[in-house]
Coordinates of C-alpha atoms and ligand atoms in Angstrom, one line a residue:
M1 CA 0.1 0.0 0.1
K2 CA 2.8 2.5 0.9
E3 CA 4.5 1.9 -2.6
K4 CA 1.1 2.2 -4.4
I5 CA 0.3 5.6 -2.6
R6 CA 3.9 7.0 -3.4
K7 CA 3.5 5.9 -7.0
L8 CA 0.0 7.5 -7.4
A9 CA 1.2 10.6 -5.8
K10 CA 4.0 10.9 -8.3
E11 CA 1.7 10.2 -11.2
K12 CA -0.8 12.9 -10.0
N13 CA 1.7 15.4 -8.9
A14 CA 0.4 15.4 -5.4
I15 CA 2.1 16.1 -2.1
I16 CA 1.4 14.4 1.1
L17 CA 1.5 16.5 4.2
A18 CA 1.2 14.8 7.7
H19 CA 1.0 16.3 11.3
N20 CA 3.4 15.0 13.8
Y21 CA 0.5 13.3 15.6
Q22 CA -0.3 11.1 12.7
P23 CA 0.1 7.2 13.0
P24 CA 3.5 5.9 12.1
E25 CA 2.5 4.4 8.7
I26 CA 1.1 7.7 7.5
Q27 CA 4.1 9.7 8.7
D28 CA 6.2 7.3 6.7
I29 CA 4.6 8.0 3.3
A30 CA 4.3 11.7 3.8
D31 CA 6.6 14.2 1.9
L32 CA 6.6 16.3 4.8
C33 CA 5.7 15.8 8.6
G34 CA 5.7 18.7 10.8
D35 CA 3.9 21.0 13.3
S36 CA 0.8 23.3 12.3
L37 CA 3.2 26.2 11.3
E38 CA 5.6 24.2 9.2
L39 CA 2.7 22.5 7.5
S40 CA 0.9 25.8 6.7
I41 CA 4.2 27.3 5.2
K42 CA 4.6 24.3 3.1
A43 CA 1.1 24.4 1.9
A44 CA 1.5 27.9 0.8
K45 CA 4.6 27.1 -1.2
T46 CA 4.3 23.9 -2.9
D47 CA 3.9 23.6 -6.6
A48 CA 2.0 20.3 -6.4
D49 CA -1.7 20.1 -8.1
I50 CA -3.0 18.2 -5.1
I51 CA -2.3 18.4 -1.4
V52 CA -3.3 15.4 0.6
F53 CA -3.6 16.5 4.1
C54 CA -3.2 13.9 6.8
G55 CA -4.4 15.7 9.9
V56 CA -7.6 17.3 10.9
H57 CA -10.3 19.5 9.1
F58 CA -8.9 23.0 10.2
M59 CA -5.4 21.9 8.9
A60 CA -6.8 21.1 5.4
E61 CA -9.0 24.1 5.3
T62 CA -5.9 26.3 6.1
A63 CA -4.0 24.7 3.2
Y64 CA -7.1 25.5 1.0
I65 CA -7.0 29.1 2.3
L66 CA -3.4 29.5 1.2
S67 CA -3.6 27.4 -2.1
P68 CA -7.1 27.7 -3.7
G69 CA -5.7 26.6 -7.1
K70 CA -5.0 23.4 -5.7
S71 CA -7.1 20.3 -4.9
V72 CA -6.8 19.9 -0.9
L73 CA -8.1 16.4 0.1
L74 CA -8.6 15.2 3.6
P75 CA -8.8 11.6 3.5
R76 CA -11.1 11.3 6.3
T77 CA -13.6 14.2 6.4
D78 CA -14.9 13.3 9.8
A79 CA -11.3 14.0 11.3
G80 CA -12.1 17.3 13.3
C81 CA -10.7 19.1 16.3
P82 CA -13.1 19.5 19.3
M83 CA -11.3 22.7 20.2
A84 CA -11.8 24.3 16.8
D85 CA -15.5 23.7 17.4
M86 CA -15.6 25.5 20.5
V87 CA -15.8 28.9 18.6
S88 CA -18.0 30.2 16.0
P89 CA -18.4 33.5 14.3
E90 CA -21.7 34.3 16.1
S91 CA -20.0 33.5 19.6
L92 CA -17.1 35.6 18.7
Q93 CA -19.0 38.6 17.4
K94 CA -21.1 38.5 20.6
K95 CA -18.0 38.3 22.8
L96 CA -16.5 41.3 21.0
A97 CA -19.6 43.3 21.4
A98 CA -19.3 42.8 25.2
L99 CA -15.6 43.4 25.5
G100 CA -15.5 46.3 23.0
K101 CA -13.6 46.2 19.7
M102 CA -9.9 44.9 20.0
P103 CA -7.6 42.8 17.9
V104 CA -8.3 39.1 17.6
V105 CA -5.6 36.6 17.6
T106 CA -6.9 33.2 16.4
Y107 CA -5.1 30.0 17.0
V108 CA -5.1 27.9 13.6
N109 CA -7.1 25.3 15.5
S110 CA -10.2 27.2 14.5
P111 CA -12.9 27.3 11.7
A112 CA -12.2 29.3 8.6
S113 CA -15.1 31.5 9.4
V114 CA -13.6 32.6 12.7
K115 CA -10.1 33.1 11.2
A116 CA -12.0 35.5 8.6
L117 CA -13.1 37.7 11.5
S118 CA -9.6 37.7 13.1
D119 CA -6.8 40.2 12.7
I120 CA -4.1 37.6 12.8
C121 CA -3.6 33.8 13.3
C122 CA -1.1 32.0 15.4
T123 CA 0.2 28.5 16.1
S124 CA 1.7 27.1 19.2
A125 CA 5.1 27.7 17.7
N126 CA 4.8 31.6 17.3
A127 CA 1.8 32.5 19.8
V128 CA 4.1 34.8 21.9
E129 CA 5.8 36.3 19.0
V130 CA 2.5 37.2 17.3
A131 CA 0.9 38.6 20.4
D132 CA 4.1 40.8 20.9
R133 CA 3.9 42.0 17.2
I134 CA 0.3 43.5 17.5
P135 CA 0.6 47.4 18.2
E136 CA -2.4 47.5 20.7
N137 CA -2.0 46.5 24.3
E138 CA -5.1 44.5 24.8
I139 CA -6.1 41.4 22.6
L140 CA -8.6 38.7 22.5
M141 CA -7.2 35.2 21.8
V142 CA -9.3 32.3 20.7
P143 CA -10.2 29.6 21.2
D144 CA -7.7 27.9 23.5
R145 CA -7.6 29.5 27.0
N146 CA -4.5 27.5 27.9
L147 CA -2.4 28.8 25.0
A148 CA -3.9 32.2 25.8
Q149 CA -2.7 32.1 29.5
Y150 CA 0.7 30.6 28.5
T151 CA 1.1 33.6 26.0
A152 CA -0.1 36.2 28.7
S153 CA 2.7 34.6 31.0
R154 CA 5.4 35.4 28.5
S155 CA 4.1 38.7 26.9
A156 CA 3.3 42.2 28.3
K157 CA -0.1 42.4 26.5
K158 CA -3.4 42.2 28.5
I159 CA -4.8 39.1 27.0
H160 CA -8.6 38.3 27.0
L161 CA -9.2 34.5 27.2
W162 CA -11.9 32.3 25.4
E163 CA -13.1 29.2 27.3
G164 CA -11.9 26.8 24.7
Y165 CA -9.5 24.0 25.3
C166 CA -8.1 20.6 23.8
P167 CA -9.7 17.8 25.6
V168 CA -6.6 15.8 24.9
H169 CA -4.1 18.0 26.5
E170 CA -6.5 19.2 29.3
C171 CA -6.4 15.6 30.8
L172 CA -2.7 15.8 31.4
R173 CA -2.4 16.8 35.2
P174 CA 0.6 17.7 37.4
E175 CA 0.3 14.4 39.1
D176 CA 0.9 12.5 35.9
I177 CA 4.1 14.7 35.6
R178 CA 5.1 13.8 39.2
K179 CA 4.6 10.1 38.7
A180 CA 6.6 10.2 35.4
R181 CA 9.4 12.2 37.1
D182 CA 9.5 9.6 39.9
A183 CA 9.8 7.0 37.3
H184 CA 12.5 8.7 35.3
P185 CA 14.3 11.2 37.5
N186 CA 16.8 12.3 34.9
A187 CA 14.5 13.1 32.1
P188 CA 13.5 16.6 31.6
V189 CA 9.7 17.1 30.9
L190 CA 8.5 18.7 27.7
A191 CA 5.0 20.0 27.5
H192 CA 2.7 21.5 24.9
P193 CA 1.3 24.8 25.6
E194 CA -2.2 23.5 25.1
C195 CA -1.7 21.9 28.5
R196 CA -3.4 23.6 31.7
P197 CA -1.2 26.2 33.5
E198 CA -0.4 24.0 36.5
T199 CA 0.7 21.4 34.1
L200 CA 2.9 23.8 32.3
E201 CA 4.3 24.9 35.7
A202 CA 5.4 21.5 36.3
A203 CA 7.2 21.0 33.1
D204 CA 10.8 22.1 32.3
V205 CA 10.4 23.0 28.5
I206 CA 7.2 24.3 26.8
A207 CA 7.1 23.9 23.0
S208 CA 5.2 23.0 19.8
T209 CA 5.4 19.5 18.5
S210 CA 8.3 20.3 16.2
G211 CA 9.9 22.4 18.9
M212 CA 9.9 19.4 21.1
I213 CA 11.7 17.4 18.3
R214 CA 14.2 20.1 17.9
Y215 CA 14.8 20.3 21.6
A216 CA 15.5 16.6 21.9
Q217 CA 17.8 16.6 19.0
E218 CA 19.9 19.5 20.4
S219 CA 19.9 18.5 23.9
E220 CA 22.9 16.6 25.7
K221 CA 20.2 14.7 27.8
K222 CA 19.4 11.1 27.0
E223 CA 15.8 10.8 28.1
F224 CA 12.8 12.8 27.9
I225 CA 9.3 12.9 29.5
I226 CA 6.8 13.9 26.6
G227 CA 3.6 15.9 27.7
T228 CA 1.7 15.9 24.6
E229 CA -0.3 13.7 22.1
T230 CA 1.3 10.2 22.2
G231 CA 1.7 10.3 18.4
L232 CA 4.7 12.6 18.8
L233 CA 6.7 9.7 20.2
Y234 CA 7.1 8.1 16.8
P235 CA 8.9 11.2 15.1
L236 CA 10.9 11.8 18.2
R237 CA 12.2 8.2 18.2
K238 CA 12.9 8.4 14.6
A239 CA 14.7 11.8 14.9
C240 CA 16.9 10.7 18.0
P241 CA 17.2 6.8 17.8
D242 CA 19.7 6.6 20.7
K243 CA 17.5 8.5 23.2
Q244 CA 14.7 7.4 25.3
F245 CA 11.1 9.0 25.3
Y246 CA 8.4 8.4 27.8
P247 CA 4.8 9.5 27.6
A248 CA 3.9 11.7 30.5
S249 CA 0.5 9.9 30.3
E250 CA -1.0 7.2 28.1
K251 CA -4.3 9.2 28.3
T252 CA -3.3 11.7 25.7
E253 CA -4.3 10.2 22.6
C254 CA -6.3 12.3 20.0
P255 CA -8.9 10.0 18.3
D256 CA -9.3 12.4 15.4
M257 CA -5.6 12.4 14.8
K258 CA -5.7 8.6 14.3
K259 CA -8.6 8.1 12.0
I260 CA -6.7 8.2 8.7
S261 CA -5.5 4.9 7.3
L262 CA -3.2 4.2 4.2
E263 CA -6.4 2.8 2.5
D264 CA -8.1 6.1 3.1
V265 CA -5.2 8.0 1.7
Y266 CA -5.0 5.9 -1.4
S267 CA -8.7 5.8 -2.1
S268 CA -9.1 9.7 -1.5
L269 CA -6.2 10.2 -4.0
E270 CA -7.4 7.8 -6.4
N271 CA -11.1 9.0 -6.4
M272 CA -10.4 12.7 -5.6
T273 CA -12.7 12.3 -2.5
G274 CA -12.4 14.5 0.8
L275 CA -12.1 17.7 -1.2
V276 CA -12.0 20.7 1.4
R277 CA -12.9 24.1 0.1
V278 CA -13.8 27.3 1.7
P279 CA -16.2 30.0 0.0
E280 CA -14.3 33.0 -1.4
N281 CA -16.1 35.6 0.9
I282 CA -14.6 33.7 3.9
R283 CA -11.3 32.6 2.4
L284 CA -10.2 36.0 1.5
P285 CA -10.4 37.5 4.9
A286 CA -9.1 34.4 6.5
L287 CA -6.2 34.4 4.1
R288 CA -5.2 37.8 5.3
A289 CA -5.2 36.6 9.0
V290 CA -3.1 33.5 8.0
E291 CA -0.8 35.4 5.7
R292 CA -0.1 38.1 8.5
M293 CA 1.0 35.1 10.7
I294 CA 3.4 33.7 8.1
E295 CA 5.0 36.8 6.9
K296 CA 7.2 38.6 9.3
Ligands
13P1 P1 1.4 21.9 16.8 O1 2.0 20.7 16.1 O2 1.3 23.1 15.9 O3 2.3 22.1 18.1 O4 -0.2 21.5 17.3 C1 -0.7 20.8 18.0 C2 -2.0 20.3 17.9 O5 -2.7 20.0 18.7 C3 -2.5 20.2 16.6 O6 -3.8 19.8 16.5
SF4_2 FE1 -7.6 19.3 18.4 FE2 -6.3 18.5 20.6 FE3 -6.7 16.7 18.8 FE4 -5.0 18.9 18.3 S1 -4.8 17.1 19.9 S2 -6.6 18.0 16.9 S3 -6.1 20.4 19.5 S4 -8.3 17.7 19.8

């Protein structure tokens, strides 16, 4: 199946992008694996005719926003992100009416229709830098309250939170970190900014998924406790075969990130199913917010 997919991708001039949380066999057939920021940048630059996005819906949507001339395929259209569904254009407009007008910084884990109402997007890799770039002192960050709190702790901005969260990272607690440290006392703890503030406090390093891979590669340490979705263990072990990685908890598995199989990838590419599109009246304002994030 892996060979069949690679052959078909070549014939159709398709590029396969996979998020770092995707199952190992999907990462193995991808042209590029990465965090949300790296995948957005790649989607904006590729000259392929087709982008097969192995991730969740908002990622494929972002790829389409950046590359409307290409066919963007999500091999399983039911792969969504519960956090992205915690904000809608209506609820955002209501909040802005109550708070007063202010710049909106929207995490890429959000619907295109919410990006369209935003000033700029961010990912977990650049949230602090994006917040600092905004001239105003007060901003609203949606939809992840944990990422917003983390950003507020590193930035001078007054940040208003949105009560959204990732159910996968939310379940990682300081007790899990303590237990993992007891079992592996020499291993630093790396945690994702989608974790709760008390969990981040218990960690040594806070980084995006690719940021964790880079940290492990550059560190002199030989073992690490990983506080994020367990799919990241595969690319970590691949990047650092001589180092040990332990999940901070086995509970942190995202069911949506595990939906796509090799068969789904093949059939979507062969039959051009799972096309993701965004209407132009939403795409254009959403594009402005995503482009502002990418261009420095
Ligand atoms: P990053 O890979 O950008 O850190 O994102 C994590 C995530 O939860 C994506 O859904
Ligand atoms: Fe959404 Fe969390 Fe799954 Fe990422 S890990 S796709 S934020 S539910």
